[in-house]
N, CA, C and O atoms as a MOPAC input file, in Angstrom:
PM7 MOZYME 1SCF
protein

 N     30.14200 1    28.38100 1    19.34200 1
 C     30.27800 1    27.32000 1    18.33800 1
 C     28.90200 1    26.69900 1    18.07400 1
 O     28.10800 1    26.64400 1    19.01400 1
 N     28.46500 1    26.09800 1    16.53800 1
 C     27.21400 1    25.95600 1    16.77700 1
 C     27.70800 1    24.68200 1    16.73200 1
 O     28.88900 1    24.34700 1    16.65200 1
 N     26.39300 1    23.75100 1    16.81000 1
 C     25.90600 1    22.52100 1    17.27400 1
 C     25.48900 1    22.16400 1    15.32100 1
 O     24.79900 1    22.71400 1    14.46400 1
 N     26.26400 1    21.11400 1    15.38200 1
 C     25.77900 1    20.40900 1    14.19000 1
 C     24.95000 1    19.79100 1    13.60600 1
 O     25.03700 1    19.59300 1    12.39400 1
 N     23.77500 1    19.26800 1    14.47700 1
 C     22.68200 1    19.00900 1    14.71900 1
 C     21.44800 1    20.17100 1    13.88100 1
 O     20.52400 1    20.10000 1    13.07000 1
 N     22.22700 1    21.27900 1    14.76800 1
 C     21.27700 1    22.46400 1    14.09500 1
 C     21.55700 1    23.11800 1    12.87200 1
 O     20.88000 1    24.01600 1    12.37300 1
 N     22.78900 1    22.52300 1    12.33000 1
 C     23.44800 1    23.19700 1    11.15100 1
 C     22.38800 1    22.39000 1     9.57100 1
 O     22.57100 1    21.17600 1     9.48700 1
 N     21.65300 1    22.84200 1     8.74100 1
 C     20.79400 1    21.99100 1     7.92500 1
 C     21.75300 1    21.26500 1     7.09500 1
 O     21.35500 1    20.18600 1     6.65700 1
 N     23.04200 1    21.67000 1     6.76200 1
 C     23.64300 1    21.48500 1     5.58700 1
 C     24.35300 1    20.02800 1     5.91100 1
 O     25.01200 1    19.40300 1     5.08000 1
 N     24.02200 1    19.46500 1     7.69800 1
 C     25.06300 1    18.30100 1     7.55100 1
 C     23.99600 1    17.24400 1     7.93000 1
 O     24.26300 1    16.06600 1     8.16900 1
 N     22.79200 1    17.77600 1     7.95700 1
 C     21.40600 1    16.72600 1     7.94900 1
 C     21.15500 1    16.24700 1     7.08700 1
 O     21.03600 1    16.79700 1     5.99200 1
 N     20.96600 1    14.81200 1     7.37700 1
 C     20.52200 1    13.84000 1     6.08900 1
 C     19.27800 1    13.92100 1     5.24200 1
 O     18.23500 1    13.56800 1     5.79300 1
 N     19.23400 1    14.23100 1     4.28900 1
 C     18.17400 1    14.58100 1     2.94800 1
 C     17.78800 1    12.98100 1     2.83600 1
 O     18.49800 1    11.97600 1     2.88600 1
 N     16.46600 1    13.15000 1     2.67700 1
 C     15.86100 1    11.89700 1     2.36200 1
 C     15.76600 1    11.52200 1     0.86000 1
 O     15.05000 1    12.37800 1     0.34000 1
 N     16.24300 1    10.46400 1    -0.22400 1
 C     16.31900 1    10.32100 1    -1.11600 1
 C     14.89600 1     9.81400 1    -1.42000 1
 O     14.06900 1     9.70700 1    -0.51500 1
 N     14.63400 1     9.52000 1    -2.62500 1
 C     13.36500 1     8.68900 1    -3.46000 1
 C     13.87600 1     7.78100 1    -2.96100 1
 O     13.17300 1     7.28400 1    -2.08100 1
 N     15.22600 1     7.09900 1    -3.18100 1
 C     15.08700 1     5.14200 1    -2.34500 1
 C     14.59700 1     5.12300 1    -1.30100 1
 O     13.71200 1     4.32300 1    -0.99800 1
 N     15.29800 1     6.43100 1    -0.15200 1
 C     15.25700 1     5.79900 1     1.09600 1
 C     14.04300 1     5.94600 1     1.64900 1
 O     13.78900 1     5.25700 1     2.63700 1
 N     12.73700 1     7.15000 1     0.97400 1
 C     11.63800 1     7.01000 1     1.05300 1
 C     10.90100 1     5.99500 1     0.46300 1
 O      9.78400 1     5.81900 1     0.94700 1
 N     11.23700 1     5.28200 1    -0.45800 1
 C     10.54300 1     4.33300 1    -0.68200 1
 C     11.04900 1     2.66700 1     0.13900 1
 O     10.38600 1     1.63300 1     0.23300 1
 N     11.97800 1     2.86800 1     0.46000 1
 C     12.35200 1     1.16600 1     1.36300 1
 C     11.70100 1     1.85600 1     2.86800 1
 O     11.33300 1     1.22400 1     3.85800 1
 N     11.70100 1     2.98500 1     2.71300 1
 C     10.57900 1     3.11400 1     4.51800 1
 C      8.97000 1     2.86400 1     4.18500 1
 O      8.10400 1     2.62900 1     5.02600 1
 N      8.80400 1     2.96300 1     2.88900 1
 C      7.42800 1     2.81100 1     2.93700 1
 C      7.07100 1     1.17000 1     2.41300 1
 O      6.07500 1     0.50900 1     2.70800 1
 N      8.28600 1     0.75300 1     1.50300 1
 C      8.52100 1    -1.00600 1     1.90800 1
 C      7.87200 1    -1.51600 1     2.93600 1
 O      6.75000 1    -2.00300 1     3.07400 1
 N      9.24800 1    -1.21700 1     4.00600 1
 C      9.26200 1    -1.40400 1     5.45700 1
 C      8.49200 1    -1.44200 1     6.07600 1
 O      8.15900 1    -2.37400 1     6.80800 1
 N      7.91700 1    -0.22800 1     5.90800 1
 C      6.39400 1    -0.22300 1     6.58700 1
 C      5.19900 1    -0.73700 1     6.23400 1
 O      4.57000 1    -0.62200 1     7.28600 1
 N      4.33000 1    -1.32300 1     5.30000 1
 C      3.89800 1    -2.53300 1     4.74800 1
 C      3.91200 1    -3.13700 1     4.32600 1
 O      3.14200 1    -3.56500 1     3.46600 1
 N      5.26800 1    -3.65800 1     4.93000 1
 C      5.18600 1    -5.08100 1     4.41400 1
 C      4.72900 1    -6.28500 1     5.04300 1
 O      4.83200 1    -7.48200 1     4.77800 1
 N      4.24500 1    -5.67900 1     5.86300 1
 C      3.25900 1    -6.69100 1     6.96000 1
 C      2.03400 1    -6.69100 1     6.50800 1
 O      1.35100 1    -7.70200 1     6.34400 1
 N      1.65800 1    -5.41300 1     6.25800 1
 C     -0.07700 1    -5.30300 1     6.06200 1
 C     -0.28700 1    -5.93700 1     4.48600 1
 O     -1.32300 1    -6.56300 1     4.26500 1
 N      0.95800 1    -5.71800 1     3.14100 1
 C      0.08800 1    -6.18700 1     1.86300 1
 C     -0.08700 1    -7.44900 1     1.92500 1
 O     -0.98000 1    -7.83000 1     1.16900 1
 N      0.44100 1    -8.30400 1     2.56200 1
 C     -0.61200 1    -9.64000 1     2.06200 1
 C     -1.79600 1    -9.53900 1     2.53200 1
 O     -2.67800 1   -10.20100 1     1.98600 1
 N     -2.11000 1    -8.72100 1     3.61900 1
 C     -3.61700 1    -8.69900 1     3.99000 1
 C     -4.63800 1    -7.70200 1     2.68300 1
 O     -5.85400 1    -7.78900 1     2.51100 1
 N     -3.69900 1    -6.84500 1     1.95900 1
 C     -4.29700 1    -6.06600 1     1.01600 1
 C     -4.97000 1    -6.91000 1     0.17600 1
 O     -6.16000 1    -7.09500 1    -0.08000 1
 N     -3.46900 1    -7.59100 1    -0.35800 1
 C     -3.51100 1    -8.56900 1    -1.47700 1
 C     -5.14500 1    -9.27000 1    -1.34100 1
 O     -6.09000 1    -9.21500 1    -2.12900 1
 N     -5.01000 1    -9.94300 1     0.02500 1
 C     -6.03400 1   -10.95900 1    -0.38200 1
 C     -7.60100 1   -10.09200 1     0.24600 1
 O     -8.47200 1   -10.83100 1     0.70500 1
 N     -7.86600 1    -8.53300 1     0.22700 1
 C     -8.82800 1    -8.66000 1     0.42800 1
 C     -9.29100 1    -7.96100 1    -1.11500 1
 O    -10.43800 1    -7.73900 1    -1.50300 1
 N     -8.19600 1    -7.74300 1    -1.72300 1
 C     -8.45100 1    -7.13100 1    -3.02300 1
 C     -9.26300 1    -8.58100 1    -3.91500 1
 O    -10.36800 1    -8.83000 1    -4.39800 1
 N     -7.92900 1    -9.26700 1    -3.75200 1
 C     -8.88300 1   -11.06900 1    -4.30700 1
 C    -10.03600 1   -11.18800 1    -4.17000 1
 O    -10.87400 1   -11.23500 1    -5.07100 1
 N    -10.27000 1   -11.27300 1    -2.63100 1
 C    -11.98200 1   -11.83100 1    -2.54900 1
 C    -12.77300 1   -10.36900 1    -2.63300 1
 O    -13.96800 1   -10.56500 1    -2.85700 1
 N    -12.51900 1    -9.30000 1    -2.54300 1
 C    -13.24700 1    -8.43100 1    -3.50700 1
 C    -13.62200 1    -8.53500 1    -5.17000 1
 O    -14.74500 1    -8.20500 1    -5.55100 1
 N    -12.61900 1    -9.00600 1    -6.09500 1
 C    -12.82600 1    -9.76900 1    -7.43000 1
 C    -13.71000 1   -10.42700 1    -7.03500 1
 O    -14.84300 1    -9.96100 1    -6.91900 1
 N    -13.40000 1   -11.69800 1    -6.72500 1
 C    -14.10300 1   -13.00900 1    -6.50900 1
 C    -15.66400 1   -12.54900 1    -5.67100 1
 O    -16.80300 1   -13.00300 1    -5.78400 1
 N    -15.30100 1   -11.85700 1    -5.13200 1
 C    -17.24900 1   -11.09100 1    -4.37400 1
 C    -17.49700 1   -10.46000 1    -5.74700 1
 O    -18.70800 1   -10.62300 1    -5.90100 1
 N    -17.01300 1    -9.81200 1    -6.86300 1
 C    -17.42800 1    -8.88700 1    -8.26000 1
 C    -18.13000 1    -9.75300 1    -9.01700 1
 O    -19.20400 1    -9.49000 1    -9.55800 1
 N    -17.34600 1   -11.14700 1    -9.09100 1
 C    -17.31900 1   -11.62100 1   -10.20200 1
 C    -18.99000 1   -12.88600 1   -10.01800 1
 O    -19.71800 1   -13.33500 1   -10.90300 1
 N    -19.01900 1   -13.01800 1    -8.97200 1
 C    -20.12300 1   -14.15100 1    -8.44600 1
 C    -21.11200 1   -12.57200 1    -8.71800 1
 O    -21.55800 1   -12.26100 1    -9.82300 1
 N    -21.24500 1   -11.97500 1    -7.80400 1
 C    -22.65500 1   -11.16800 1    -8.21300 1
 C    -22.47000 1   -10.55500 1    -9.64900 1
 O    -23.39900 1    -9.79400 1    -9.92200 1
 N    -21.66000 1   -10.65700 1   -10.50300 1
 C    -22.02200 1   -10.18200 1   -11.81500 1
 C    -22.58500 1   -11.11700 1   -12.66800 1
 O    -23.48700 1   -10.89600 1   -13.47600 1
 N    -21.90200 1   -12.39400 1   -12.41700 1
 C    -21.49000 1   -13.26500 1   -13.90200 1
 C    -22.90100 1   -14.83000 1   -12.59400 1
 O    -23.35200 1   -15.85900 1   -13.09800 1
 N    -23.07100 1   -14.55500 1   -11.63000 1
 C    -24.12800 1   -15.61300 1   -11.19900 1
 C    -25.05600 1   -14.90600 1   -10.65400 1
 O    -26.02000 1   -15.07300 1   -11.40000 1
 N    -25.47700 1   -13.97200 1    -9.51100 1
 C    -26.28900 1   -13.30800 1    -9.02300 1
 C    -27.08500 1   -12.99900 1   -10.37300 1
 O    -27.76000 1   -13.82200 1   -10.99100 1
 N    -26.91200 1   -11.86300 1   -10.66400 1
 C    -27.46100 1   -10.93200 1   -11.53300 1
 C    -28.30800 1   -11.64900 1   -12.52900 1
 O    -29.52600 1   -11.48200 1   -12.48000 1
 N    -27.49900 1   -12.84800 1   -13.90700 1
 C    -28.42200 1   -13.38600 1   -14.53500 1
 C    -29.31300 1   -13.89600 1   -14.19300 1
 O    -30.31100 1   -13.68800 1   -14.88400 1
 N    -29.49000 1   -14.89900 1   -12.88200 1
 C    -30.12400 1   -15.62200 1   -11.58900 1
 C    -31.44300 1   -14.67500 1   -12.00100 1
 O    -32.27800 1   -14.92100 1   -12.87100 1
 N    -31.37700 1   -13.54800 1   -11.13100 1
 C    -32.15600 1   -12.28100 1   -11.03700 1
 C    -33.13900 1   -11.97700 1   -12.44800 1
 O    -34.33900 1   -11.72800 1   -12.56600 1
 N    -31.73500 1   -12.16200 1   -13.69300 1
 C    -32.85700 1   -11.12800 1   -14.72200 1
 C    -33.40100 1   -12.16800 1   -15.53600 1
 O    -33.93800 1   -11.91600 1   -16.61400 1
 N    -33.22800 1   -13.96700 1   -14.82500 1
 C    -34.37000 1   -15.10500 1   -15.54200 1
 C    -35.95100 1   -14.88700 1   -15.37500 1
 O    -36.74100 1   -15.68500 1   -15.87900 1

């Protein structure tokens, strides 16, 4: 008798949702740290473009 385990046809297929609420799941701790280093990356863009730089080419 086989073992159902080993049978493929009664193993669970991973859907597009359920791959995407595992990848939810799984950072949803880390994006606010994304979030805000993406921010002060802008905010680091925007000072050396729009203050550094003219500073520089007076």
């Amino acid at each position: 008798m086989l073992d159902r385990r080993d049978n493929p046809q009664t193993k669970p297929r991973l859907d597009w949702k359920d791959l995407l609420a595992l990848i939810l799941a799984t950072y949803a701790r880390t994006a606010p740290l994304v979030l805000a280093y993406c921010v002060l990356m802008l905010i680091i863009t925007y000072v050396l473009l729009y203050v550094i730089l003219p500073l520089l080419a007076s």
